[in-house]
mmCIF file of C-alpha atoms in Angstrom:
data_model
loop_
_atom_site.group_PDB
_atom_site.id
_atom_site.type_symbol
_atom_site.label_atom_id
_atom_site.label_comp_id
_atom_site.label_asym_id
_atom_site.label_seq_id
_atom_site.Cartn_x
_atom_site.Cartn_y
_atom_site.Cartn_z
ATOM 1 C CA MET A 15 -266.030 94.720 -97.842
ATOM 2 C CA PRO A 16 -263.088 97.182 -98.307
ATOM 3 C CA SER A 17 -260.454 96.808 -101.389
ATOM 4 C CA LEU A 18 -257.584 94.966 -100.742
ATOM 5 C CA GLY A 19 -255.672 96.611 -103.130
ATOM 6 C CA ASP A 20 -256.018 100.092 -100.730
ATOM 7 C CA SER A 21 -254.828 97.863 -97.627
ATOM 8 C CA PRO A 22 -257.569 99.210 -95.528
ATOM 9 C CA GLN A 23 -256.823 96.590 -92.623
ATOM 10 C CA SER A 24 -254.552 97.606 -89.661
ATOM 11 C CA ALA A 25 -251.864 95.177 -88.391
ATOM 12 C CA ASP A 26 -253.849 94.276 -85.676
ATOM 13 C CA GLU A 27 -256.937 93.591 -87.773
ATOM 14 C CA ARG A 28 -254.944 91.438 -90.426
ATOM 15 C CA ARG A 29 -253.347 89.376 -87.514
ATOM 16 C CA GLU A 30 -256.847 88.748 -85.947
ATOM 17 C CA ALA A 31 -258.160 87.701 -89.612
ATOM 18 C CA LEU A 32 -255.133 85.335 -89.757
ATOM 19 C CA LYS A 33 -256.055 83.788 -86.402
ATOM 20 C CA GLU A 34 -259.669 83.064 -87.870
ATOM 21 C CA VAL A 35 -258.345 81.395 -91.223
ATOM 22 C CA PHE A 36 -255.995 79.385 -88.621
ATOM 23 C CA ALA A 37 -259.239 78.307 -86.723
ATOM 24 C CA GLN A 38 -261.021 77.132 -89.943
ATOM 25 C CA ALA A 39 -257.670 75.256 -90.994
ATOM 26 C CA GLN A 40 -257.336 73.233 -87.581
ATOM 27 C CA SER A 41 -260.768 71.463 -88.336
ATOM 28 C CA CYS A 42 -260.726 71.285 -92.152
ATOM 29 C CA VAL A 43 -261.488 67.645 -93.381
ATOM 30 C CA ARG A 44 -261.346 68.571 -97.320
ATOM 31 C CA CYS A 45 -259.156 65.873 -97.726
ATOM 32 C CA ALA A 46 -260.326 62.803 -96.140
ATOM 33 C CA GLU A 47 -257.163 60.773 -95.953
ATOM 34 C CA LEU A 48 -255.012 63.567 -94.499
ATOM 35 C CA ALA A 49 -257.654 64.646 -91.993
ATOM 36 C CA ALA A 50 -257.800 60.938 -90.906
ATOM 37 C CA THR A 51 -253.972 60.617 -90.676
ATOM 38 C CA ARG A 52 -252.555 63.878 -89.195
ATOM 39 C CA ARG A 53 -251.809 64.688 -85.746
ATOM 40 C CA THR A 54 -251.555 68.509 -86.474
ATOM 41 C CA VAL A 55 -252.604 70.997 -88.800
ATOM 42 C CA VAL A 56 -249.472 72.756 -89.492
ATOM 43 C CA PHE A 57 -250.838 76.094 -90.729
ATOM 44 C CA GLY A 58 -247.455 78.151 -90.489
ATOM 45 C CA ALA A 59 -245.483 80.390 -88.196
ATOM 46 C CA GLY A 60 -243.565 83.502 -87.926
ATOM 47 C CA ASN A 61 -243.945 87.303 -88.378
ATOM 48 C CA ALA A 62 -247.376 88.393 -89.425
ATOM 49 C CA ASP A 63 -246.078 91.359 -90.913
ATOM 50 C CA ALA A 64 -243.280 89.745 -92.775
ATOM 51 C CA ASP A 65 -241.921 91.370 -95.864
ATOM 52 C CA LEU A 66 -240.644 87.767 -96.697
ATOM 53 C CA MET A 67 -242.708 84.694 -96.584
ATOM 54 C CA PHE A 68 -241.281 80.948 -97.457
ATOM 55 C CA VAL A 69 -243.576 78.225 -99.117
ATOM 56 C CA GLY A 70 -242.566 74.870 -98.805
ATOM 57 C CA GLU A 71 -244.275 71.628 -99.810
ATOM 58 C CA ALA A 72 -245.949 69.786 -96.710
ATOM 59 C CA PRO A 73 -245.066 68.890 -93.365
ATOM 60 C CA GLY A 74 -243.030 66.243 -92.316
ATOM 61 C CA ALA A 75 -243.059 63.807 -89.246
ATOM 62 C CA SER A 76 -241.506 66.412 -86.847
ATOM 63 C CA GLU A 77 -243.703 69.089 -88.383
ATOM 64 C CA ASP A 78 -246.858 66.921 -87.849
ATOM 65 C CA GLU A 79 -245.893 66.254 -84.254
ATOM 66 C CA GLN A 80 -245.040 69.746 -83.019
ATOM 67 C CA GLY A 81 -247.530 71.802 -85.422
ATOM 68 C CA ILE A 82 -244.567 74.137 -86.393
ATOM 69 C CA PRO A 83 -243.058 74.143 -90.158
ATOM 70 C CA PHE A 84 -239.546 73.424 -90.965
ATOM 71 C CA VAL A 85 -238.292 72.352 -87.739
ATOM 72 C CA GLY A 86 -235.974 69.688 -88.859
ATOM 73 C CA GLN A 87 -232.518 69.888 -90.697
ATOM 74 C CA ALA A 88 -234.076 71.430 -93.530
ATOM 75 C CA GLY A 89 -235.384 74.079 -91.110
ATOM 76 C CA LYS A 90 -232.061 74.538 -89.431
ATOM 77 C CA LEU A 91 -230.224 75.076 -92.765
ATOM 78 C CA LEU A 92 -232.848 77.628 -93.659
ATOM 79 C CA GLU A 93 -232.392 79.482 -90.544
ATOM 80 C CA LYS A 94 -228.713 79.193 -91.196
ATOM 81 C CA LEU A 95 -228.888 80.527 -94.521
ATOM 82 C CA LEU A 96 -230.980 83.547 -93.208
ATOM 83 C CA GLY A 97 -228.556 84.393 -90.310
ATOM 84 C CA GLU A 98 -225.941 84.729 -93.352
ATOM 85 C CA ILE A 99 -227.879 87.576 -94.805
ATOM 86 C CA GLY A 100 -228.673 89.181 -91.348
ATOM 87 C CA MET A 101 -232.255 87.687 -90.930
ATOM 88 C CA ALA A 102 -233.602 85.460 -88.496
ATOM 89 C CA ARG A 103 -236.543 83.141 -88.649
ATOM 90 C CA SER A 104 -238.615 85.411 -86.501
ATOM 91 C CA ASP A 105 -238.502 88.132 -89.249
ATOM 92 C CA VAL A 106 -240.109 86.070 -91.710
ATOM 93 C CA PHE A 107 -243.225 83.870 -92.227
ATOM 94 C CA ILE A 108 -242.854 80.460 -93.184
ATOM 95 C CA ALA A 109 -245.802 77.944 -94.484
ATOM 96 C CA ASN A 110 -246.240 75.129 -96.706
ATOM 97 C CA VAL A 111 -248.414 74.352 -99.692
ATOM 98 C CA LEU A 112 -250.293 71.630 -97.799
ATOM 99 C CA LYS A 113 -251.066 72.225 -93.990
ATOM 100 C CA CYS A 114 -251.088 68.444 -93.411
ATOM 101 C CA ARG A 115 -248.541 65.781 -93.605
ATOM 102 C CA PRO A 116 -248.981 63.381 -96.500
ATOM 103 C CA PRO A 117 -248.894 59.704 -95.083
ATOM 104 C CA GLY A 118 -245.476 58.332 -95.658
ATOM 105 C CA ASN A 119 -244.176 61.734 -96.722
ATOM 106 C CA ARG A 120 -245.629 61.099 -100.086
ATOM 107 C CA ASP A 121 -245.612 63.861 -102.599
ATOM 108 C CA PRO A 122 -248.819 65.995 -102.400
ATOM 109 C CA GLN A 123 -251.686 65.002 -104.591
ATOM 110 C CA PRO A 124 -253.119 67.495 -107.113
ATOM 111 C CA VAL A 125 -256.799 67.388 -105.545
ATOM 112 C CA GLU A 126 -254.939 68.207 -102.148
ATOM 113 C CA ILE A 127 -253.174 71.164 -103.512
ATOM 114 C CA ALA A 128 -256.319 72.274 -104.897
ATOM 115 C CA ASN A 129 -258.205 71.753 -101.713
ATOM 116 C CA CYS A 130 -255.553 73.389 -99.773
ATOM 117 C CA GLN A 131 -254.461 76.268 -101.678
ATOM 118 C CA GLU A 132 -257.064 78.986 -100.609
ATOM 119 C CA TYR A 133 -255.690 78.616 -97.117
ATOM 120 C CA LEU A 134 -252.236 79.641 -98.623
ATOM 121 C CA TYR A 135 -253.668 82.585 -100.706
ATOM 122 C CA ARG A 136 -255.199 83.918 -97.560
ATOM 123 C CA GLN A 137 -252.154 84.173 -95.611
ATOM 124 C CA VAL A 138 -250.686 85.914 -98.435
ATOM 125 C CA GLU A 139 -253.327 88.511 -98.509
ATOM 126 C CA LEU A 140 -253.292 89.159 -94.879
ATOM 127 C CA ILE A 141 -249.622 88.955 -94.038
ATOM 128 C CA GLN A 142 -248.858 91.201 -97.290
ATOM 129 C CA PRO A 143 -245.241 89.916 -97.920
ATOM 130 C CA ARG A 144 -243.429 92.045 -100.812
ATOM 131 C CA VAL A 145 -241.315 88.775 -101.445
ATOM 132 C CA ILE A 146 -242.523 85.014 -101.458
ATOM 133 C CA CYS A 147 -239.575 82.519 -101.670
ATOM 134 C CA THR A 148 -240.965 79.395 -103.174
ATOM 135 C CA LEU A 149 -238.875 76.391 -102.063
ATOM 136 C CA GLY A 150 -238.688 73.590 -104.715
ATOM 137 C CA ASN A 151 -241.048 72.134 -107.191
ATOM 138 C CA PHE A 152 -244.554 72.294 -105.748
ATOM 139 C CA SER A 153 -244.801 75.553 -104.456
ATOM 140 C CA THR A 154 -243.237 76.998 -107.303
ATOM 141 C CA LYS A 155 -245.602 75.305 -109.796
ATOM 142 C CA LEU A 156 -248.589 76.273 -107.880
ATOM 143 C CA LEU A 157 -247.864 79.875 -107.288
ATOM 144 C CA ARG A 158 -246.836 80.502 -111.175
ATOM 145 C CA GLU A 159 -249.303 78.345 -112.022
ATOM 146 C CA ASP A 160 -246.935 76.910 -114.440
ATOM 147 C CA PRO A 161 -245.464 73.594 -114.767
ATOM 148 C CA THR A 162 -242.017 74.910 -115.399
ATOM 149 C CA GLY A 163 -239.641 73.127 -112.778
ATOM 150 C CA ILE A 164 -237.197 74.942 -110.205
ATOM 151 C CA THR A 165 -234.047 74.069 -111.840
ATOM 152 C CA ARG A 166 -234.848 76.326 -114.630
ATOM 153 C CA LEU A 167 -236.391 78.879 -112.476
ATOM 154 C CA HIS A 168 -234.120 79.391 -109.373
ATOM 155 C CA GLY A 169 -232.802 82.638 -108.474
ATOM 156 C CA GLN A 170 -235.083 84.608 -110.706
ATOM 157 C CA ALA A 171 -237.551 86.798 -109.520
ATOM 158 C CA GLU A 172 -240.708 87.921 -111.219
ATOM 159 C CA VAL A 173 -243.959 90.190 -110.104
ATOM 160 C CA LEU A 174 -247.185 87.860 -110.178
ATOM 161 C CA THR A 175 -250.677 88.467 -108.520
ATOM 162 C CA ILE A 176 -251.158 85.535 -105.995
ATOM 163 C CA GLY A 177 -254.541 85.183 -105.108
ATOM 164 C CA ARG A 178 -255.339 88.813 -104.480
ATOM 165 C CA ARG A 179 -251.848 90.112 -103.596
ATOM 166 C CA ALA A 180 -249.063 91.293 -106.164
ATOM 167 C CA VAL A 181 -245.670 89.950 -104.878
ATOM 168 C CA ARG A 182 -242.207 89.303 -106.258
ATOM 169 C CA LEU A 183 -241.924 85.516 -106.600
ATOM 170 C CA TYR A 184 -238.518 84.347 -106.190
ATOM 171 C CA PRO A 185 -237.831 80.330 -106.807
ATOM 172 C CA ILE A 186 -235.065 78.592 -104.945
ATOM 173 C CA PHE A 187 -234.360 75.091 -104.052
ATOM 174 C CA HIS A 188 -235.892 73.435 -101.260
ATOM 175 C CA PRO A 189 -233.195 73.029 -98.205
ATOM 176 C CA ALA A 190 -234.131 69.351 -97.995
ATOM 177 C CA ALA A 191 -232.428 68.927 -101.486
ATOM 178 C CA ALA A 192 -229.335 70.761 -100.605
ATOM 179 C CA LEU A 193 -228.616 69.082 -97.441
ATOM 180 C CA TYR A 194 -226.100 66.498 -98.958
ATOM 181 C CA THR A 195 -225.346 67.985 -102.186
ATOM 182 C CA PRO A 196 -222.614 70.598 -101.714
ATOM 183 C CA ARG A 197 -222.989 72.031 -105.158
ATOM 184 C CA MET A 198 -226.795 72.423 -104.771
ATOM 185 C CA LEU A 199 -225.939 74.037 -101.195
ATOM 186 C CA GLN A 200 -223.805 76.396 -102.913
ATOM 187 C CA THR A 201 -226.313 77.406 -105.688
ATOM 188 C CA LEU A 202 -228.962 77.765 -102.690
ATOM 189 C CA ARG A 203 -226.607 80.005 -100.779
ATOM 190 C CA GLU A 204 -225.694 82.258 -103.666
ATOM 191 C CA ASP A 205 -229.681 82.540 -104.305
ATOM 192 C CA PHE A 206 -230.282 83.736 -100.815
ATOM 193 C CA THR A 207 -227.749 86.266 -101.144
ATOM 194 C CA ARG A 208 -229.926 88.152 -103.567
ATOM 195 C CA LEU A 209 -232.836 88.264 -101.055
ATOM 196 C CA PRO A 210 -231.635 91.753 -99.224
ATOM 197 C CA ASP A 211 -231.782 93.411 -102.766
ATOM 198 C CA LEU A 212 -235.065 91.895 -103.879
ATOM 199 C CA LEU A 213 -236.544 93.104 -100.151
ATOM 200 C CA ALA A 214 -235.147 96.797 -100.630
ATOM 201 C CA LEU A 215 -237.093 97.283 -103.848
ATOM 202 C CA ALA A 216 -240.263 98.914 -103.519
ATOM 203 C CA ALA A 217 -243.512 96.679 -103.217
ATOM 204 C CA PRO A 218 -245.200 95.843 -106.276
ATOM 205 C CA GLU A 219 -248.216 98.036 -107.147
ATOM 206 C CA GLN A 220 -251.355 96.362 -105.893
ATOM 207 C CA PRO A 221 -254.468 95.266 -108.055
ATOM 208 C CA GLU A 222 -257.878 96.734 -107.036
ATOM 209 C CA TRP A 223 -260.760 94.387 -105.763
ATOM 210 C CA LEU A 224 -264.131 94.605 -104.686
ATOM 211 C CA GLU A 225 -263.749 92.445 -101.555
ATOM 212 C CA VAL A 226 -261.780 90.236 -99.610
ATOM 213 C CA PRO A 227 -262.665 86.520 -100.064
ATOM 214 C CA GLU A 228 -263.075 84.435 -97.284
ATOM 215 C CA VAL A 229 -262.294 80.762 -96.556
ATOM 216 C CA ASP A 230 -265.730 78.756 -97.451
ATOM 217 C CA GLU A 231 -266.567 77.427 -94.027
ATOM 218 C CA ALA A 232 -269.069 75.223 -95.371
ATOM 219 C CA ALA A 233 -267.023 73.406 -97.646
ATOM 220 C CA GLU A 234 -264.806 72.243 -94.528
ATOM 221 C CA ALA A 235 -267.480 71.924 -91.888
ATOM 222 C CA PRO A 236 -265.982 69.148 -89.724
ATOM 223 C CA ASP A 237 -267.582 65.745 -88.981
ATOM 224 C CA PRO A 238 -267.353 65.362 -85.477
ATOM 225 C CA THR A 239 -267.441 61.649 -85.491
ATOM 226 C CA ALA A 240 -264.620 61.564 -87.875
ATOM 227 C CA ALA A 241 -261.552 63.181 -85.563
ATOM 228 C CA PRO A 242 -258.558 60.964 -85.711
ATOM 229 C CA TYR A 243 -257.589 61.584 -82.146
ATOM 230 C CA PRO A 244 -259.372 62.638 -79.175
ATOM 231 C CA ALA A 245 -258.766 66.162 -77.728
ATOM 232 C CA THR A 246 -256.198 66.430 -75.135
ATOM 233 C CA ALA A 247 -254.647 68.887 -73.001
ATOM 234 C CA ALA A 248 -251.641 68.431 -75.086
ATOM 235 C CA ASP A 249 -253.399 69.179 -78.150
ATOM 236 C CA SER A 250 -254.920 72.254 -76.515
ATOM 237 C CA ALA A 251 -251.507 73.585 -75.734
ATOM 238 C CA ALA A 252 -250.110 72.932 -79.094
ATOM 239 C CA GLU A 253 -252.643 75.048 -80.718
ATOM 240 C CA ALA A 254 -251.921 77.700 -78.247
ATOM 241 C CA ASP A 255 -248.345 77.655 -79.132
ATOM 242 C CA GLN A 256 -249.155 77.947 -82.761
ATOM 243 C CA LEU A 257 -251.173 81.113 -82.164
ATOM 244 C CA GLY A 258 -248.406 82.571 -80.359
ATOM 245 C CA LEU A 259 -246.007 82.038 -83.294
ATOM 246 C CA PHE A 260 -247.792 84.754 -85.382
#
């Protein structure tokens, strides 16, 4: 396979590869509890060629129902903050550490994060963002491979290799944490104002790799008897809507 560092794939080829990863994620049963309780796999949505990618924690109830990340109050705040820096949701790509909603909105478990991280790394490789903005502790700790919390790190950019892609990682507070705390909202707004300058910087130099890894399909082969919900026309429509989002 070609070297990812040389970026040989066209935008169309990368988008088609992203669709393939999406299809694999739709039938993933690596986390038995999440596969049994989810309504939708919330893969992510947005511009498949975005320079800016946001990574949150996990889908909530609204996201699980609609199949789209950040559709609640936190999503509205995110869109408002993007508008304040001259950007729109359609300019970016939004994903989460977990693609399935944890029951009762509990925190993601370490084994679930480990099971799901390959999908996120493939998204980064195929979308090729220059800046990844991590929202809160879970995504920041995962992508930095370090337990340091968001309170110490927010607003500080650094160049890191995520999976097989070098990016500028920029941790900020999760919008949900700022909804009802004016001081945190102001901090989040200030951190957002630095994004245009980060995006104006040249893309980090990319590492050379022998081949582009693929999601291990054998590890996620679905058990047809384990589907938590029967397939319906509405389910098929929801999947089509998700594909149209990138």
